mmCIF file of C-alpha atoms in Angstrom:
data_model
loop_
_atom_site.group_PDB
_atom_site.id
_atom_site.type_symbol
_atom_site.label_atom_id
_atom_site.label_comp_id
_atom_site.label_asym_id
_atom_site.label_seq_id
_atom_site.Cartn_x
_atom_site.Cartn_y
_atom_site.Cartn_z
ATOM 1 C CA MET A 1 -107.376 133.467 155.924
ATOM 2 C CA PHE A 2 -110.463 135.465 155.196
ATOM 3 C CA GLY A 3 -109.624 138.976 153.954
ATOM 4 C CA TYR A 4 -105.847 138.440 153.759
ATOM 5 C CA ARG A 5 -104.521 138.923 150.178
ATOM 6 C CA VAL A 6 -101.018 138.247 148.857
ATOM 7 C CA PRO A 7 -99.766 139.356 145.402
ATOM 8 C CA ALA A 8 -97.652 137.075 143.180
ATOM 9 C CA PRO A 9 -93.922 137.764 142.867
ATOM 10 C CA ASP A 10 -94.423 139.373 139.422
ATOM 11 C CA GLU A 11 -97.533 141.326 140.434
ATOM 12 C CA ALA A 12 -98.356 144.505 142.250
ATOM 13 C CA MET A 13 -101.500 144.519 144.433
ATOM 14 C CA LEU A 14 -103.504 147.726 144.108
ATOM 15 C CA ILE A 15 -105.966 148.371 146.979
ATOM 16 C CA SER A 16 -108.527 151.064 146.403
ATOM 17 C CA GLY A 17 -110.987 152.470 148.938
ATOM 18 C CA GLY A 18 -110.205 153.851 152.275
ATOM 19 C CA ARG A 19 -107.086 155.892 152.621
ATOM 20 C CA ARG A 20 -105.228 157.142 149.595
ATOM 21 C CA GLY A 21 -101.908 155.812 148.571
ATOM 22 C CA LEU A 22 -98.483 157.342 148.393
ATOM 23 C CA GLY A 23 -98.354 160.776 146.817
ATOM 24 C CA GLY A 24 -102.096 161.153 146.712
ATOM 25 C CA ALA A 25 -102.600 158.095 144.509
ATOM 26 C CA PRO A 26 -106.126 156.773 144.373
ATOM 27 C CA PHE A 27 -104.908 153.351 145.628
ATOM 28 C CA ARG A 28 -102.253 151.811 147.750
ATOM 29 C CA VAL A 29 -99.539 149.653 146.219
ATOM 30 C CA VAL A 30 -98.459 146.400 147.884
ATOM 31 C CA THR A 31 -95.606 144.244 146.485
ATOM 32 C CA GLY A 32 -93.722 141.333 147.960
ATOM 33 C CA HIS A 33 -95.971 140.743 150.998
ATOM 34 C CA GLY A 34 -99.634 140.209 151.965
ATOM 35 C CA LYS A 35 -102.181 142.507 153.554
ATOM 36 C CA PHE A 36 -105.583 142.315 155.237
ATOM 37 C CA VAL A 37 -108.250 143.743 153.006
ATOM 38 C CA LEU A 38 -111.695 144.419 154.341
ATOM 39 C CA PRO A 39 -114.240 142.908 152.069
ATOM 40 C CA VAL A 40 -116.913 145.142 150.654
ATOM 41 C CA PHE A 41 -115.078 148.248 151.883
ATOM 42 C CA ARG A 42 -111.889 147.660 149.906
ATOM 43 C CA LYS A 43 -111.300 146.572 146.318
ATOM 44 C CA VAL A 44 -108.168 144.746 145.151
ATOM 45 C CA ARG A 45 -106.698 144.691 141.644
ATOM 46 C CA PHE A 46 -103.444 143.125 140.414
ATOM 47 C CA LEU A 47 -101.024 144.735 137.888
ATOM 48 C CA THR A 48 -98.491 142.488 136.155
ATOM 49 C CA LEU A 49 -94.824 143.308 136.586
ATOM 50 C CA SER A 50 -93.601 140.556 134.249
ATOM 51 C CA MET A 51 -91.760 141.052 130.955
ATOM 52 C CA CYS A 52 -93.844 141.985 127.979
ATOM 53 C CA GLU A 53 -93.015 141.992 124.284
ATOM 54 C CA SER A 54 -94.047 144.227 121.443
ATOM 55 C CA GLU A 55 -93.206 143.706 117.773
ATOM 56 C CA VAL A 56 -92.862 146.647 115.416
ATOM 57 C CA THR A 57 -92.961 146.343 111.613
ATOM 58 C CA GLU A 58 -92.649 149.738 109.980
ATOM 59 C CA THR A 59 -91.746 151.156 106.583
ATOM 60 C CA CYS A 60 -89.278 153.960 107.081
ATOM 61 C CA VAL A 61 -87.680 156.359 104.622
ATOM 62 C CA THR A 62 -83.969 157.063 105.001
ATOM 63 C CA ARG A 63 -82.227 160.342 104.538
ATOM 64 C CA GLN A 64 -81.463 159.195 100.965
ATOM 65 C CA GLY A 65 -85.179 158.738 100.225
ATOM 66 C CA ILE A 66 -84.979 154.963 100.133
ATOM 67 C CA ALA A 67 -87.860 153.116 101.745
ATOM 68 C CA LEU A 68 -86.830 150.400 104.164
ATOM 69 C CA HIS A 69 -89.006 147.822 105.822
ATOM 70 C CA VAL A 70 -87.772 147.542 109.391
ATOM 71 C CA ARG A 71 -88.839 144.893 111.862
ATOM 72 C CA ALA A 72 -87.966 145.317 115.544
ATOM 73 C CA VAL A 73 -88.837 143.666 118.831
ATOM 74 C CA ILE A 74 -89.147 145.616 122.110
ATOM 75 C CA ALA A 75 -88.910 143.946 125.524
ATOM 76 C CA PHE A 76 -90.453 146.083 128.264
ATOM 77 C CA LYS A 77 -92.176 145.917 131.670
ATOM 78 C CA VAL A 78 -93.735 148.045 134.375
ATOM 79 C CA GLY A 79 -91.152 149.698 136.588
ATOM 80 C CA ASN A 80 -90.605 148.279 140.078
ATOM 81 C CA ASP A 81 -90.881 151.598 141.892
ATOM 82 C CA HIS A 82 -94.219 152.809 143.259
ATOM 83 C CA GLU A 83 -94.339 155.796 140.911
ATOM 84 C CA SER A 84 -94.025 153.617 137.814
ATOM 85 C CA ILE A 85 -96.610 151.159 139.183
ATOM 86 C CA ILE A 86 -99.024 153.993 139.936
ATOM 87 C CA ASN A 87 -98.505 155.504 136.435
ATOM 88 C CA ALA A 88 -98.986 152.148 134.700
ATOM 89 C CA GLY A 89 -101.929 151.205 136.949
ATOM 90 C CA GLN A 90 -103.770 154.396 136.188
ATOM 91 C CA ARG A 91 -103.312 153.813 132.429
ATOM 92 C CA PHE A 92 -103.402 150.059 131.861
ATOM 93 C CA LEU A 93 -105.053 148.433 134.918
ATOM 94 C CA SER A 94 -108.396 147.924 133.197
ATOM 95 C CA ASP A 95 -106.794 146.756 129.889
ATOM 96 C CA GLN A 96 -103.221 145.624 130.394
ATOM 97 C CA GLU A 97 -102.915 144.386 126.763
ATOM 98 C CA GLN A 98 -102.829 148.026 125.682
ATOM 99 C CA MET A 99 -99.282 148.272 127.029
ATOM 100 C CA SER A 100 -97.880 146.306 124.074
ATOM 101 C CA VAL A 101 -99.931 148.219 121.517
ATOM 102 C CA LEU A 102 -98.986 151.600 122.891
ATOM 103 C CA THR A 103 -95.371 150.666 123.258
ATOM 104 C CA GLY A 104 -95.253 149.490 119.622
ATOM 105 C CA ARG A 105 -96.736 152.714 118.398
ATOM 106 C CA ILE A 106 -94.361 154.825 120.450
ATOM 107 C CA PHE A 107 -91.323 152.930 119.144
ATOM 108 C CA ALA A 108 -92.600 152.984 115.568
ATOM 109 C CA GLY A 109 -92.697 156.756 115.667
ATOM 110 C CA HIS A 110 -89.239 157.089 117.137
ATOM 111 C CA LEU A 111 -87.915 154.449 114.687
ATOM 112 C CA ARG A 112 -89.186 156.407 111.698
ATOM 113 C CA ALA A 113 -87.650 159.589 113.070
ATOM 114 C CA ILE A 114 -84.244 158.046 113.713
ATOM 115 C CA ILE A 115 -84.078 156.176 110.362
ATOM 116 C CA GLY A 116 -85.047 159.350 108.531
ATOM 117 C CA SER A 117 -81.863 160.962 109.806
ATOM 118 C CA MET A 118 -79.582 158.108 108.750
ATOM 119 C CA THR A 119 -78.358 156.598 105.510
ATOM 120 C CA VAL A 120 -78.865 153.022 104.422
ATOM 121 C CA GLU A 121 -75.189 152.244 104.964
ATOM 122 C CA GLU A 122 -75.368 153.551 108.528
ATOM 123 C CA ILE A 123 -78.564 151.684 109.249
ATOM 124 C CA VAL A 124 -77.220 148.425 107.854
ATOM 125 C CA THR A 125 -73.761 148.635 109.364
ATOM 126 C CA GLU A 126 -74.672 150.308 112.676
ATOM 127 C CA ARG A 127 -77.784 148.587 113.904
ATOM 128 C CA GLN A 128 -76.697 148.782 117.527
ATOM 129 C CA LYS A 129 -76.352 152.550 117.181
ATOM 130 C CA LEU A 130 -79.850 152.763 115.712
ATOM 131 C CA ALA A 131 -81.301 150.759 118.604
ATOM 132 C CA ALA A 132 -79.476 152.844 121.198
ATOM 133 C CA GLU A 133 -80.764 156.123 119.712
ATOM 134 C CA VAL A 134 -84.324 154.797 119.578
ATOM 135 C CA LEU A 135 -84.103 153.737 123.236
ATOM 136 C CA ASP A 136 -82.705 157.095 124.309
ATOM 137 C CA THR A 137 -85.418 159.092 122.556
ATOM 138 C CA SER A 138 -88.248 156.876 123.843
ATOM 139 C CA LYS A 139 -87.041 156.539 127.408
ATOM 140 C CA THR A 140 -88.780 159.718 128.646
ATOM 141 C CA GLU A 141 -92.125 158.897 127.113
ATOM 142 C CA MET A 142 -91.986 155.322 128.370
ATOM 143 C CA ALA A 143 -91.225 156.531 131.887
ATOM 144 C CA LYS A 144 -94.289 158.767 131.863
ATOM 145 C CA ILE A 145 -96.571 155.771 131.367
ATOM 146 C CA GLY A 146 -94.662 153.736 133.986
ATOM 147 C CA LEU A 147 -92.841 151.417 131.550
ATOM 148 C CA ILE A 148 -89.136 150.676 131.141
ATOM 149 C CA VAL A 149 -87.517 149.060 128.097
ATOM 150 C CA ASP A 150 -85.099 146.245 128.737
ATOM 151 C CA SER A 151 -83.969 145.820 125.114
ATOM 152 C CA LEU A 152 -84.634 146.763 121.520
ATOM 153 C CA GLN A 153 -83.555 144.413 118.736
ATOM 154 C CA ILE A 154 -83.614 145.334 115.025
ATOM 155 C CA GLN A 155 -84.419 141.953 113.539
ATOM 156 C CA SER A 156 -84.535 142.785 109.821
ATOM 157 C CA ILE A 157 -84.042 145.621 107.356
ATOM 158 C CA ASP A 158 -85.350 145.140 103.829
ATOM 159 C CA ASP A 159 -85.356 147.596 100.895
ATOM 160 C CA GLY A 160 -87.962 145.646 98.941
ATOM 161 C CA ASP A 161 -87.423 145.564 95.178
ATOM 162 C CA THR A 162 -85.010 148.500 94.987
ATOM 163 C CA GLY A 163 -81.948 146.276 95.310
ATOM 164 C CA TYR A 164 -79.989 149.005 97.048
ATOM 165 C CA ILE A 165 -78.823 146.842 99.894
ATOM 166 C CA ASP A 166 -77.871 144.065 97.450
ATOM 167 C CA ALA A 167 -75.933 146.532 95.303
ATOM 168 C CA MET A 168 -74.284 147.954 98.383
ATOM 169 C CA SER A 169 -73.304 144.506 99.505
ATOM 170 C CA ALA A 170 -72.122 143.350 96.051
ATOM 171 C CA PRO A 171 -68.461 144.458 96.517
ATOM 172 C CA HIS A 172 -68.459 142.931 99.924
ATOM 173 C CA LYS A 173 -70.035 139.792 98.524
ATOM 174 C CA ALA A 174 -67.419 139.678 95.773
ATOM 175 C CA ALA A 175 -64.639 140.226 98.275
ATOM 176 C CA ILE A 176 -66.148 137.649 100.554
ATOM 177 C CA GLN A 177 -66.555 135.238 97.663
ATOM 178 C CA ARG A 178 -62.976 135.906 96.608
ATOM 179 C CA GLN A 179 -61.794 135.390 100.128
ATOM 180 C CA ALA A 180 -63.958 132.330 100.315
ATOM 181 C CA GLN A 181 -62.455 130.990 97.096
ATOM 182 C CA ILE A 182 -58.959 131.792 98.324
ATOM 183 C CA ALA A 183 -59.739 130.194 101.630
ATOM 184 C CA GLN A 184 -61.226 127.224 99.791
ATOM 185 C CA ALA A 185 -58.136 126.961 97.573
ATOM 186 C CA GLN A 186 -55.895 127.266 100.583
ATOM 187 C CA ALA A 187 -57.981 124.726 102.388
ATOM 188 C CA THR A 188 -57.821 122.434 99.354
ATOM 189 C CA GLN A 189 -54.052 122.934 99.114
ATOM 190 C CA THR A 190 -53.686 122.393 102.823
ATOM 191 C CA ALA A 191 -55.818 119.282 102.557
ATOM 192 C CA ALA A 192 -53.739 118.028 99.622
ATOM 193 C CA GLU A 193 -50.529 118.759 101.490
ATOM 194 C CA ALA A 194 -51.950 117.086 104.544
ATOM 195 C CA GLN A 195 -52.913 114.070 102.441
ATOM 196 C CA GLN A 196 -49.470 114.003 100.835
ATOM 197 C CA GLU A 197 -47.837 114.374 104.226
ATOM 198 C CA ALA A 198 -50.053 111.633 105.587
ATOM 199 C CA ALA A 199 -49.209 109.419 102.599
ATOM 200 C CA ARG A 200 -45.517 110.187 103.043
ATOM 201 C CA LYS A 201 -45.706 109.418 106.737
ATOM 202 C CA GLN A 202 -47.571 106.219 105.981
ATOM 203 C CA ALA A 203 -44.927 105.277 103.413
ATOM 204 C CA GLU A 204 -42.184 106.200 105.868
ATOM 205 C CA TYR A 205 -43.891 104.223 108.586
ATOM 206 C CA ALA A 206 -44.319 101.289 106.209
ATOM 207 C CA ARG A 207 -40.640 101.542 105.257
ATOM 208 C CA GLN A 208 -39.550 101.721 108.887
ATOM 209 C CA THR A 209 -41.844 98.830 109.678
ATOM 210 C CA ALA A 210 -40.375 96.802 106.816
ATOM 211 C CA VAL A 211 -36.847 97.684 107.940
ATOM 212 C CA VAL A 212 -37.620 96.736 111.530
ATOM 213 C CA LYS A 213 -39.238 93.497 110.378
ATOM 214 C CA ALA A 214 -36.207 92.746 108.223
ATOM 215 C CA GLN A 215 -33.906 93.504 111.151
ATOM 216 C CA TYR A 216 -35.965 91.316 113.443
ATOM 217 C CA SER A 217 -35.990 88.566 110.827
ATOM 218 C CA ALA A 218 -32.229 88.900 110.342
ATOM 219 C CA GLU A 219 -31.681 88.787 114.096
ATOM 220 C CA VAL A 220 -33.910 85.719 114.380
ATOM 221 C CA ASP A 221 -32.062 84.028 111.510
ATOM 222 C CA ARG A 222 -28.715 84.984 113.015
ATOM 223 C CA ALA A 223 -29.791 83.695 116.413
ATOM 224 C CA GLN A 224 -31.011 80.473 114.858
ATOM 225 C CA ALA A 225 -27.782 80.120 112.890
ATOM 226 C CA GLU A 226 -25.734 80.815 116.007
ATOM 227 C CA ALA A 227 -27.810 78.312 117.935
ATOM 228 C CA ALA A 228 -27.343 75.761 115.144
ATOM 229 C CA GLN A 229 -23.594 76.433 115.069
ATOM 230 C CA ALA A 230 -23.183 76.528 118.822
ATOM 231 C CA GLY A 231 -22.673 72.764 119.112
ATOM 232 C CA PRO A 232 -20.148 72.395 116.262
ATOM 233 C CA LEU A 233 -18.376 75.568 117.326
ATOM 234 C CA ALA A 234 -18.115 74.335 120.895
ATOM 235 C CA GLN A 235 -16.809 70.976 119.665
ATOM 236 C CA ALA A 236 -14.341 72.718 117.332
ATOM 237 C CA HIS A 237 -13.169 74.973 120.178
ATOM 238 C CA ALA A 238 -12.748 71.923 122.390
ATOM 239 C CA GLN A 239 -10.758 70.111 119.688
ATOM 240 C CA GLN A 240 -8.710 73.230 119.116
ATOM 241 C CA GLU A 241 -7.925 73.426 122.817
ATOM 242 C CA VAL A 242 -6.997 69.704 122.803
ATOM 243 C CA LEU A 243 -4.730 70.226 119.785
ATOM 244 C CA ALA A 244 -3.172 73.260 121.431
ATOM 245 C CA ALA A 245 -2.537 71.232 124.586
ATOM 246 C CA GLN A 246 -1.107 68.368 122.535
ATOM 247 C CA THR A 247 1.078 70.798 120.583
ATOM 248 C CA GLU A 248 2.363 72.331 123.784
ATOM 249 C CA LEU A 249 3.018 68.869 125.199
ATOM 250 C CA ALA A 250 4.868 67.840 122.017
ATOM 251 C CA GLN A 251 6.939 71.015 122.159
ATOM 252 C CA ARG A 252 7.836 70.342 125.762
ATOM 253 C CA GLN A 253 8.704 66.722 124.927
ATOM 254 C CA ALA A 254 10.839 67.858 121.969
ATOM 255 C CA LYS A 255 12.587 70.389 124.179
ATOM 256 C CA LEU A 256 13.152 67.725 126.823
ATOM 257 C CA ARG A 257 14.449 65.297 124.169
ATOM 258 C CA GLN A 258 16.738 68.016 122.827
ATOM 259 C CA GLN A 259 18.075 68.596 126.312
ATOM 260 C CA GLN A 260 18.524 64.819 126.712
ATOM 261 C CA LEU A 261 20.379 64.613 123.372
ATOM 262 C CA VAL A 262 22.578 67.508 124.390
ATOM 263 C CA ALA A 263 23.299 65.798 127.682
ATOM 264 C CA GLU A 264 23.758 62.325 126.156
ATOM 265 C CA VAL A 265 25.465 63.053 122.800
ATOM 266 C CA VAL A 266 26.619 66.638 122.350
ATOM 267 C CA LYS A 267 28.199 67.110 125.722
ATOM 268 C CA PRO A 268 30.060 63.772 125.644
ATOM 269 C CA ALA A 269 31.138 64.459 122.037
ATOM 270 C CA GLU A 270 32.352 67.911 122.982
ATOM 271 C CA ALA A 271 34.164 66.439 125.966
ATOM 272 C CA GLU A 272 35.712 63.732 123.759
ATOM 273 C CA ALA A 273 36.698 66.320 121.146
ATOM 274 C CA GLU A 274 38.239 68.454 123.850
ATOM 275 C CA ARG A 275 40.087 65.434 125.181
ATOM 276 C CA VAL A 276 41.347 64.515 121.700
ATOM 277 C CA ARG A 277 42.366 68.112 121.058
ATOM 278 C CA ILE A 278 44.245 68.265 124.324
ATOM 279 C CA LEU A 279 45.913 64.904 123.602
ATOM 280 C CA ALA A 280 46.790 66.021 120.070
ATOM 281 C CA ALA A 281 48.207 69.263 121.378
ATOM 282 C CA ALA A 282 50.170 67.376 123.963
ATOM 283 C CA GLU A 283 51.396 64.905 121.350
ATOM 284 C CA ALA A 284 52.342 67.721 119.000
ATOM 285 C CA GLN A 285 54.176 69.451 121.816
ATOM 286 C CA ARG A 286 55.932 66.218 122.658
ATOM 287 C CA MET A 287 56.894 65.631 119.046
ATOM 288 C CA LYS A 288 58.105 69.198 118.726
ATOM 289 C CA ILE A 289 60.217 68.783 121.807
ATOM 290 C CA GLN A 290 61.523 65.477 120.483
ATOM 291 C CA ALA A 291 62.188 67.033 117.083
ATOM 292 C CA GLU A 292 64.024 69.920 118.664
ATOM 293 C CA ALA A 293 65.943 67.514 120.794
ATOM 294 C CA ALA A 294 66.712 65.330 117.762
ATOM 295 C CA ALA A 295 67.718 68.334 115.693
ATOM 296 C CA SER A 296 69.980 69.514 118.474
ATOM 297 C CA TYR A 297 71.480 66.031 118.725
ATOM 298 C CA ASP A 298 71.921 65.830 114.954
ATOM 299 C CA ARG A 299 73.730 69.164 114.892
ATOM 300 C CA VAL A 300 76.073 68.046 117.597
ATOM 301 C CA ALA A 301 76.639 64.715 115.832
ATOM 302 C CA LEU A 302 77.088 66.459 112.490
ATOM 303 C CA ASP A 303 79.571 68.879 113.914
ATOM 304 C CA ARG A 304 81.446 65.995 115.435
ATOM 305 C CA MET A 305 81.326 64.068 112.171
ATOM 306 C CA LEU A 306 82.482 67.116 110.202
ATOM 307 C CA ILE A 307 85.291 67.684 112.607
ATOM 308 C CA ASP A 308 86.214 64.063 112.303
ATOM 309 C CA GLN A 309 86.064 64.196 108.501
ATOM 310 C CA LEU A 310 87.846 67.571 108.158
ATOM 311 C CA PRO A 311 91.308 65.949 107.870
ATOM 312 C CA GLN A 312 89.935 63.590 105.271
ATOM 313 C CA ILE A 313 88.471 66.503 103.338
ATOM 314 C CA VAL A 314 91.755 68.326 103.430
ATOM 315 C CA LYS A 315 93.508 65.144 102.481
ATOM 316 C CA GLU A 316 91.231 64.638 99.535
ATOM 317 C CA ALA A 317 91.838 68.205 98.458
ATOM 318 C CA ALA A 318 95.524 67.743 98.804
ATOM 319 C CA GLY A 319 95.312 64.495 96.932
ATOM 320 C CA GLY A 320 93.621 66.313 94.109
ATOM 321 C CA LEU A 321 96.535 68.639 93.953
ATOM 322 C CA ALA A 322 99.020 65.817 93.857
ATOM 323 C CA GLY A 323 98.630 65.081 90.187
ATOM 324 C CA ALA A 324 97.972 68.677 89.246
ATOM 325 C CA ASN A 325 100.426 70.745 87.295
ATOM 326 C CA VAL A 326 101.230 73.352 89.922
ATOM 327 C CA ASN A 327 103.980 75.843 89.645
ATOM 328 C CA VAL A 328 105.267 76.998 92.985
ATOM 329 C CA LEU A 329 106.972 80.299 92.621
ATOM 330 C CA ASN A 330 108.020 81.105 96.148
ATOM 331 C CA GLY A 331 109.180 77.702 97.386
ATOM 332 C CA ALA A 332 108.191 76.634 100.875
ATOM 333 C CA ASP A 333 106.081 79.704 101.484
ATOM 334 C CA GLY A 334 104.051 79.001 98.420
ATOM 335 C CA LEU A 335 103.369 75.463 99.538
ATOM 336 C CA GLY A 336 102.381 76.679 102.948
ATOM 337 C CA GLU A 337 99.951 79.089 101.399
ATOM 338 C CA ILE A 338 98.445 76.325 99.309
ATOM 339 C CA ALA A 339 98.069 74.135 102.361
ATOM 340 C CA ALA A 340 96.548 77.001 104.297
ATOM 341 C CA GLY A 341 94.159 77.645 101.422
ATOM 342 C CA LEU A 342 93.084 74.031 101.448
ATOM 343 C CA VAL A 343 92.430 74.141 105.165
ATOM 344 C CA SER A 344 90.584 77.413 104.800
ATOM 345 C CA GLN A 345 88.513 75.963 101.997
ATOM 346 C CA GLY A 346 87.610 73.006 104.164
ATOM 347 C CA LEU A 347 86.535 75.316 107.000
ATOM 348 C CA THR A 348 84.454 77.362 104.570
ATOM 349 C CA ILE A 349 82.744 74.229 103.341
ATOM 350 C CA LEU A 350 82.076 73.260 106.951
ATOM 351 C CA ASP A 351 80.485 76.642 107.703
ATOM 352 C CA SER A 352 78.294 76.409 104.587
ATOM 353 C CA VAL A 353 77.100 72.961 105.606
ATOM 354 C CA ARG A 354 76.247 74.223 109.083
ATOM 355 C CA GLN A 355 74.245 77.165 107.721
ATOM 356 C CA ASN A 356 72.295 74.877 105.392
ATOM 357 C CA LEU A 357 71.547 72.552 108.243
ATOM 358 C CA SER A 358 70.403 75.448 110.385
ATOM 359 C CA GLY A 359 68.029 76.648 107.612
ATOM 360 C CA GLN A 360 66.520 73.214 107.140
ATOM 361 C CA ASP A 361 66.020 72.756 110.845
ATOM 362 C CA SER A 362 64.135 76.040 111.011
ATOM 363 C CA ASP A 363 61.909 74.962 108.056
ATOM 364 C CA GLY A 364 61.318 71.483 109.523
ATOM 365 C CA ALA A 365 61.219 69.890 106.095
ATOM 366 C CA ARG A 366 62.822 66.535 106.904
ATOM 367 C CA PRO A 367 63.458 64.266 109.876
ATOM 368 C CA ALA A 368 66.714 64.353 111.757
ATOM 369 C CA GLY A 369 68.045 60.998 110.540
ATOM 370 C CA ASN A 370 67.617 61.891 106.918
ATOM 371 C CA ARG A 371 69.199 65.275 107.481
ATOM 372 C CA SER A 372 72.404 63.714 108.732
ATOM 373 C CA GLY A 373 72.624 61.298 105.853
ATOM 374 C CA ASN A 374 72.104 63.972 103.250
ATOM 375 C CA LYS A 375 74.610 66.253 104.834
ATOM 376 C CA SER A 376 77.258 63.627 104.831
ATOM 377 C CA ASP A 377 76.467 62.798 101.270
ATOM 378 C CA SER A 378 76.723 66.472 100.219
ATOM 379 C CA LEU A 379 80.022 66.800 102.050
ATOM 380 C CA LEU A 380 81.389 63.699 100.468
ATOM 381 C CA GLN A 381 80.452 64.764 96.968
ATOM 382 C CA LEU A 382 83.696 66.698 96.428
ATOM 383 C CA PRO A 383 85.586 66.676 93.147
ATOM 384 C CA THR A 384 87.952 63.773 92.913
ATOM 385 C CA SER A 385 91.525 64.041 91.855
ATOM 386 C CA LYS A 386 90.760 62.689 88.436
ATOM 387 C CA GLU A 387 88.011 65.266 87.917
ATOM 388 C CA LYS A 388 90.436 67.963 89.098
ATOM 389 C CA LYS A 389 92.959 66.832 86.676
ATOM 390 C CA SER A 390 90.535 66.812 83.787
ATOM 391 C CA ASN A 391 88.806 70.049 84.631
ATOM 392 C CA ASP A 392 91.551 72.180 86.053
ATOM 393 C CA GLY A 393 94.357 73.569 84.164
ATOM 394 C CA PRO A 394 97.781 74.601 85.384
ATOM 395 C CA VAL A 395 97.682 76.507 88.606
ATOM 396 C CA ASP A 396 100.088 79.329 89.064
ATOM 397 C CA VAL A 397 100.881 80.202 92.564
ATOM 398 C CA ASP A 398 102.651 83.449 93.183
#
């Protein structure tokens, strides 16, 4: 629209002519919005509010008298408030490039003043402190011309050919180099250990892999062998079961045959043996009874025979005395005593025979018939009259 002017976002529109601006300024300041400006009667100028840069390269002498070449960069701009815009517009509106030149000169002076109060060690090691002091000392002057400093960076500090900074940094360089060498050695050692550990792990992995492969191979071989032996083993197990069944059957048959033999042979034999034993015992008992009966009969018969033969025995004894030379001293009494002695002798002989027979019967040495014959023979073997006559001498009878 004709006569309507709008400043850019980084510009301030300065309108001169007509009424004065704020605080008696020779122009009005418009920022952030447009305004109608009467042509011919009003004049419009624009002041940049964007960031500007100024580079300072200055040779400064430290408190130690050592010359240092310092290079710094200042970032600045016109302040956003109306006072700063008015101050900057009154000074730089016709030649806005002068802002960088003037700013560089202002900071160069303050930089020389600050460095002159510091040592090289402080300047080198405390650059941020140097920049802060320079900003603080220049802030008032910069505000008077409507400028504000956003930052100040000390880019380089050089002592030229004096070698002071190099000498100052030599111990640190040596320490750094030593630390670097130590770090390099440690890194080399760590790398070697890492390589050795990696090699060991690779060897261990290879060994484990070989072991696992061997185990797998052994399992495969074992499985194949078991598969190959499965048929023969199954057949052998089947044959073994058949043999076991046959063995059990044979054992049962043998046991059954044994029971049959016991029933057919042993039991009948035992029964027959028992029968024979009983018959033998019965026969022995019968024979014993018969023998006892026969012995009893023989004793009775012998006693009867002895009684029957007793007169004959006495007669034979008396006949033996008939031819003997006997002197009878007491007459009839003496003869009676002789006769009584003969009878007594015969009875004694009879008792002796009976006792002998009783002893033989208790021993059971001979049969009854033989006993009787022997007894009669022993009784009949008495001394004859002729033997009496030859053996005996005269008999005196009192």
